[in-house]
CSV table of C-alpha atoms in Angstrom, one decimal:
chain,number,residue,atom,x,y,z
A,62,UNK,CA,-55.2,-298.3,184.5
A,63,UNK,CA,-52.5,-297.6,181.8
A,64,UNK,CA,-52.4,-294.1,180.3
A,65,UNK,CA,-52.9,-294.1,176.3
A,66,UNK,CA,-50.2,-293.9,173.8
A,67,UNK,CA,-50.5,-289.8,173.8
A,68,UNK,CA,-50.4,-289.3,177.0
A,69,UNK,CA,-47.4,-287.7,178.1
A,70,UNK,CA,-46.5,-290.2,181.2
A,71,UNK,CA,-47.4,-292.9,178.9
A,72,UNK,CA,-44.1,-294.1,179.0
A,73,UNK,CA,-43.9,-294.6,182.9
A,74,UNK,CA,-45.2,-297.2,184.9
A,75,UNK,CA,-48.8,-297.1,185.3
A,76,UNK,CA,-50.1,-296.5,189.0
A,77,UNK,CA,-52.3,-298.7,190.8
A,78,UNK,CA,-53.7,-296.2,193.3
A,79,UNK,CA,-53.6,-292.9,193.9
A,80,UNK,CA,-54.1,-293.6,197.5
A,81,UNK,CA,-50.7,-296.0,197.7
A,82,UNK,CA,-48.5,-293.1,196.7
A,83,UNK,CA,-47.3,-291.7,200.5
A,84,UNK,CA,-49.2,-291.3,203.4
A,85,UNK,CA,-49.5,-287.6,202.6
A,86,UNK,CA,-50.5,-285.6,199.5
A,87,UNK,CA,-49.6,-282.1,199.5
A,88,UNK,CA,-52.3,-279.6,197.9
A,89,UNK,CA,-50.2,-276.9,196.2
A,90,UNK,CA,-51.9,-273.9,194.7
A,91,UNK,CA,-48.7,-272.7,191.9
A,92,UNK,CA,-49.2,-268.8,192.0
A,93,UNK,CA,-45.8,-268.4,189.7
A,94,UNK,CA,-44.6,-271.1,187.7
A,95,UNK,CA,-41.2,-271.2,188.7
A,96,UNK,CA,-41.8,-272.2,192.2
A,97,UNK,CA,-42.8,-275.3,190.7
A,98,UNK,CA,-40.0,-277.5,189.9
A,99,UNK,CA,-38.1,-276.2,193.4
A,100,UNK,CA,-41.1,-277.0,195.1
A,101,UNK,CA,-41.4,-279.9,193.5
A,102,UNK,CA,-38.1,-281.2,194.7
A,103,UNK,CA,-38.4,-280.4,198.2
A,104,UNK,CA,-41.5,-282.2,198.4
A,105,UNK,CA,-39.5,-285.1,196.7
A,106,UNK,CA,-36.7,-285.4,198.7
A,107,UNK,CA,-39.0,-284.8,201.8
A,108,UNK,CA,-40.3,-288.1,200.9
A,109,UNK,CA,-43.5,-286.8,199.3
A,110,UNK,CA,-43.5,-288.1,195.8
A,111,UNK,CA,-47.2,-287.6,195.1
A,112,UNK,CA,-47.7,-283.9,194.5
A,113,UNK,CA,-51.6,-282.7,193.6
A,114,UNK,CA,-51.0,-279.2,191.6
A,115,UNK,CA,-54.7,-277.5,192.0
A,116,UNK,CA,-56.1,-276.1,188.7
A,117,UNK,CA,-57.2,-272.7,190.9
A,118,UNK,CA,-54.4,-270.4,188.9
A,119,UNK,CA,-53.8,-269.2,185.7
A,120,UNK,CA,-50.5,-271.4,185.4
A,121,UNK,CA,-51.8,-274.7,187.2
A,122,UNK,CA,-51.2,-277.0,184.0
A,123,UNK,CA,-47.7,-274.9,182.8
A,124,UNK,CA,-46.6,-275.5,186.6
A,125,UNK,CA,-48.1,-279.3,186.0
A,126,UNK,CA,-46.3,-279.8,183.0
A,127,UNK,CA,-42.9,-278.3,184.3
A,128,UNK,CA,-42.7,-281.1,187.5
A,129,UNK,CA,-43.9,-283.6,185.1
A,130,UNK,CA,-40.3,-282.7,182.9
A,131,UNK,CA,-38.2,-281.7,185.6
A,132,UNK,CA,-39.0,-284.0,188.2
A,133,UNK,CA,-38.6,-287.3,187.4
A,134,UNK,CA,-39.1,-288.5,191.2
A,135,UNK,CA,-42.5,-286.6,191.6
A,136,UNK,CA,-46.0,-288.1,190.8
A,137,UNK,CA,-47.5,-285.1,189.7
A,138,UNK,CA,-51.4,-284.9,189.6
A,139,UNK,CA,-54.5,-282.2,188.9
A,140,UNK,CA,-56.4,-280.9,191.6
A,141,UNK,CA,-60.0,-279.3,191.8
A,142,UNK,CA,-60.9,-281.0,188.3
A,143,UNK,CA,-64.2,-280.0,187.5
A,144,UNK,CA,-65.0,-280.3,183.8
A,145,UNK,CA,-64.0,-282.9,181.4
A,146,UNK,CA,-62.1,-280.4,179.2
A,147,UNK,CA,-60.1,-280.1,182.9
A,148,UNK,CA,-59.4,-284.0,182.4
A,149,UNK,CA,-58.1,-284.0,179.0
A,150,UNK,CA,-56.2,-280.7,179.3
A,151,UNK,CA,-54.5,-282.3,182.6
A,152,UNK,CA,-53.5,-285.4,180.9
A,153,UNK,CA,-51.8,-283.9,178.2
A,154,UNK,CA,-50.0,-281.6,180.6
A,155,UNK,CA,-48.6,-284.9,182.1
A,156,UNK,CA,-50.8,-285.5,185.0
A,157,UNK,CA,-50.1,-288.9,186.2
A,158,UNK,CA,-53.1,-288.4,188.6
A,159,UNK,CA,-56.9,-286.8,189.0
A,160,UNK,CA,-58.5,-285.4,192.1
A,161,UNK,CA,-61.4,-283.5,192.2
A,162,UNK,CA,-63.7,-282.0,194.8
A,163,UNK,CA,-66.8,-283.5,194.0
A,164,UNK,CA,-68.5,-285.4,191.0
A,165,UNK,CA,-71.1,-285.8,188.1
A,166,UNK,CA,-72.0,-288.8,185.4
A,167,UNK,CA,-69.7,-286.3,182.7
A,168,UNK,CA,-67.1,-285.6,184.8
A,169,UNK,CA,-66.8,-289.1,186.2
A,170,UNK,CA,-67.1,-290.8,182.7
A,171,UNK,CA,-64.0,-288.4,181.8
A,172,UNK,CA,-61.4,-289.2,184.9
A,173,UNK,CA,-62.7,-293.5,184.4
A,174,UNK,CA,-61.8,-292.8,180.4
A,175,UNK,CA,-58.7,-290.4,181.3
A,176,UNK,CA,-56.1,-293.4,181.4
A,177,UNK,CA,-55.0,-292.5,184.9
A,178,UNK,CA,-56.0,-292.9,188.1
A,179,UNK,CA,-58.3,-290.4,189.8
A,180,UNK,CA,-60.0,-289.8,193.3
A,181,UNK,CA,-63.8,-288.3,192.8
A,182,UNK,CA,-64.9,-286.3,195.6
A,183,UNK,CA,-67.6,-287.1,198.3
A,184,UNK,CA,-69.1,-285.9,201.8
A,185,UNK,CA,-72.3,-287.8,201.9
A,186,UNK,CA,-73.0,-291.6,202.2
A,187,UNK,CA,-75.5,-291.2,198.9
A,188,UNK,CA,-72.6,-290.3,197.1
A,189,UNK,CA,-70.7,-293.2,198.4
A,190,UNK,CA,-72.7,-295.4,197.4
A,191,UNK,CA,-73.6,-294.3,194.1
A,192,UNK,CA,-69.7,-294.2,193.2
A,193,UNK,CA,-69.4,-297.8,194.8
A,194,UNK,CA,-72.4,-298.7,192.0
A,195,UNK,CA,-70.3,-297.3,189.1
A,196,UNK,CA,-67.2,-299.2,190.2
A,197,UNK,CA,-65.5,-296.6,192.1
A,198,UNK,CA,-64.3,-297.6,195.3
A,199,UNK,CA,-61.4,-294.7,195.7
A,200,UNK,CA,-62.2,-291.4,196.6
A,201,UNK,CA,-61.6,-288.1,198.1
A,202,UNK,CA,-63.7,-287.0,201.5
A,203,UNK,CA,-63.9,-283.6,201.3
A,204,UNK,CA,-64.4,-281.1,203.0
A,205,UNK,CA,-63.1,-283.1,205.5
A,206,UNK,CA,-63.3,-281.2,208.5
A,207,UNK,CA,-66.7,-279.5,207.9
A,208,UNK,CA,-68.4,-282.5,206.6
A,209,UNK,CA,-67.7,-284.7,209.3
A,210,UNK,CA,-63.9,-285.7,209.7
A,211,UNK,CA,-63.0,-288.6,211.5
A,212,UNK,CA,-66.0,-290.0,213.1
A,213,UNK,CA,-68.1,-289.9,209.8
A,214,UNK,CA,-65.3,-291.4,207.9
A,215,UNK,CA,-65.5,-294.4,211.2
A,216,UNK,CA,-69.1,-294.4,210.8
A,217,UNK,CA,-68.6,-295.3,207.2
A,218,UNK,CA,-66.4,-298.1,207.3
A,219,UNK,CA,-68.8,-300.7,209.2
A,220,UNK,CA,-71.3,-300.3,206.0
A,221,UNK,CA,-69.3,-299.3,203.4
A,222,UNK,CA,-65.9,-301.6,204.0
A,223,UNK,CA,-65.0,-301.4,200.2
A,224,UNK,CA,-64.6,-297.6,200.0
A,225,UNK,CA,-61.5,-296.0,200.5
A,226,UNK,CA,-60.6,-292.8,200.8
A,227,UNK,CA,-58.2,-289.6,200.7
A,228,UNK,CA,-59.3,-287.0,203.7
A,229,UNK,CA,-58.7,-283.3,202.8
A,230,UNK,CA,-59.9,-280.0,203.9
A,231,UNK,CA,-59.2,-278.6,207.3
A,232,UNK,CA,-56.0,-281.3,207.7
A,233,UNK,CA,-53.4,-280.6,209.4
A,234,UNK,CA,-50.3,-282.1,211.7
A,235,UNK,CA,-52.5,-282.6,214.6
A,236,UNK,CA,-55.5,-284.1,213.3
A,237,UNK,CA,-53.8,-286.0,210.1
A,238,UNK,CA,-52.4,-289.2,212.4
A,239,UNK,CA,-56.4,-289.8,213.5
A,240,UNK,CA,-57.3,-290.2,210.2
A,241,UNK,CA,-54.5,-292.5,209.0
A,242,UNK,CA,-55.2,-294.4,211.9
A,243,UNK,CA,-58.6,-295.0,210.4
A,244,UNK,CA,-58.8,-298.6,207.9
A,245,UNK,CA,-60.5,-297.0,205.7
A,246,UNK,CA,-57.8,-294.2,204.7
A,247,UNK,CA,-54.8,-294.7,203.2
A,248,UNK,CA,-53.7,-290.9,202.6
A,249,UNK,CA,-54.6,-287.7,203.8
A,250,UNK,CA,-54.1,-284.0,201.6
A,251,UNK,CA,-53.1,-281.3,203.0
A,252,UNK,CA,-51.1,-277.9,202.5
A,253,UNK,CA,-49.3,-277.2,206.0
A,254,UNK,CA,-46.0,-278.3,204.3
A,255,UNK,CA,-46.1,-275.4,202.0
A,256,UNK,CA,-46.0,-272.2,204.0
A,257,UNK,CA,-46.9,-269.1,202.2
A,258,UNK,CA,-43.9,-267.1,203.4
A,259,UNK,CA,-42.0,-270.1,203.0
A,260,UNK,CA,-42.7,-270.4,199.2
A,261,UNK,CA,-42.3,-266.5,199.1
A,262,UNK,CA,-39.0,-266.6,200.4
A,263,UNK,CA,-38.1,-269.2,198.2
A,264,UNK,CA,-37.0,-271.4,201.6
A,265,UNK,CA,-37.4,-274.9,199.9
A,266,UNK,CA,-35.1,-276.0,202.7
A,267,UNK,CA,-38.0,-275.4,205.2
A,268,UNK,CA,-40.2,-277.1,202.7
A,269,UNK,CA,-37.9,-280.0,202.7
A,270,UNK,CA,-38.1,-280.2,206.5
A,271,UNK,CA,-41.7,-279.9,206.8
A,272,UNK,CA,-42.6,-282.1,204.1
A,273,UNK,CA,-39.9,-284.8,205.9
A,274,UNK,CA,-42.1,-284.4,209.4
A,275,UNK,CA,-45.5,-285.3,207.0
A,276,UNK,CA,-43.9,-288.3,205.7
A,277,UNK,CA,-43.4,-289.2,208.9
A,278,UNK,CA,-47.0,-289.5,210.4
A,279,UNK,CA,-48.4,-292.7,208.9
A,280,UNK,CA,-48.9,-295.3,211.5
């Protein structure tokens, strides 16, 4: 999918996948906006390009919109999108990417006509199937953990082959390499990379290192 002419990332390359980015997305929540970029650039040279900046803060799309400039490495995306408004509003922010915890006909009809690539959210096999029937065949399982984690997502792959999927909720260092071990995920989100007191202290270096041990769990 190639973003329009507007967009703001419509001069880069377009991606094929939000699940092919790295093995690992981190889930920030932005609190203050200048964490953003230096956050940004741990994650980067960590070896997480593929950051997911959650729209659960006043300053989610300013914090979006300051990677998207500063960062040239990072894929920067929109979490928790819930409304179409959300799409559009992320896109011209410079979102190169859409995630959001679950899905409806308006919302979905917004992230396929967004320009860029997107994960709708699912924990049941109804809703599987019904994004399968629209043409979706990427998506988000959440909440991971609490719907089910990695037998479910084992239970779906002998039916459901075609869908592929982005665990998050409840992930963590432990429990990610079971579900990159699964065929039918190809990333995992999670925040453990980004410690509160970490980003409090403004210890990017610890962000670095922690974000290096993530990259390092796929199979």
């Amino acid at each position: 999918m190639v973003s329009p002419p507007s967009s703001p990332s419509a001069s880069l390359s377009p991606l094929p996948s939000v699940l092919e980015l790295a093995p690992v997305v981190p889930v920030v929540v932005v609190e203050d906006v200048s964490d953003a970029v230096p956050l940004a650039r741990a994650l980067v040279a960590g070896g997480l390009p593929a950051i997911e900046v959650t729209l659960r803060t006043p300053v989610a799309l300013d914090a979006i919109r300051a990677i998207a400039d500063a960062v040239p490495d990072a894929v920067v995306g929109a979490g928790t999108v819930i409304s179409p408004a959300q799409v559009a509003d992320s896109v011209a922010a410079g979102a190169r990417f859409l995630v959001s915890p679950g899905w409806t006909d308006a919302l979905l009809d917004a992230m396929k006509g967004s320009g860029v690539p997107f994960l709708p959210g699912v924990s049941t096999t109804s809703e599987v199937v019904a994004l399968l029937e629209r043409g979706v065949t990427d998506m988000k399982f959440f909440p991971a953990e609490a719907a089910g984690g990695t037998a479910y997502l084992k239970s779906l792959g002998g039916p459901l082959p075609q869908a592929r999927f982005c665990p998050t909720g409840g992930i963590g260092p432990a429990v990610a390499p079971e579900y990159l071990a699964l065929p039918n995920v190809l990333c995992v989100g999670g925040s453990w990379m980004l410690p509160a007191d970490a980003i409090a202290d403004g210890d990017w270096a610890r962000v670095e290192k922690l974000a290096r041990e993530a990259a390092g769990l796929a199979p």
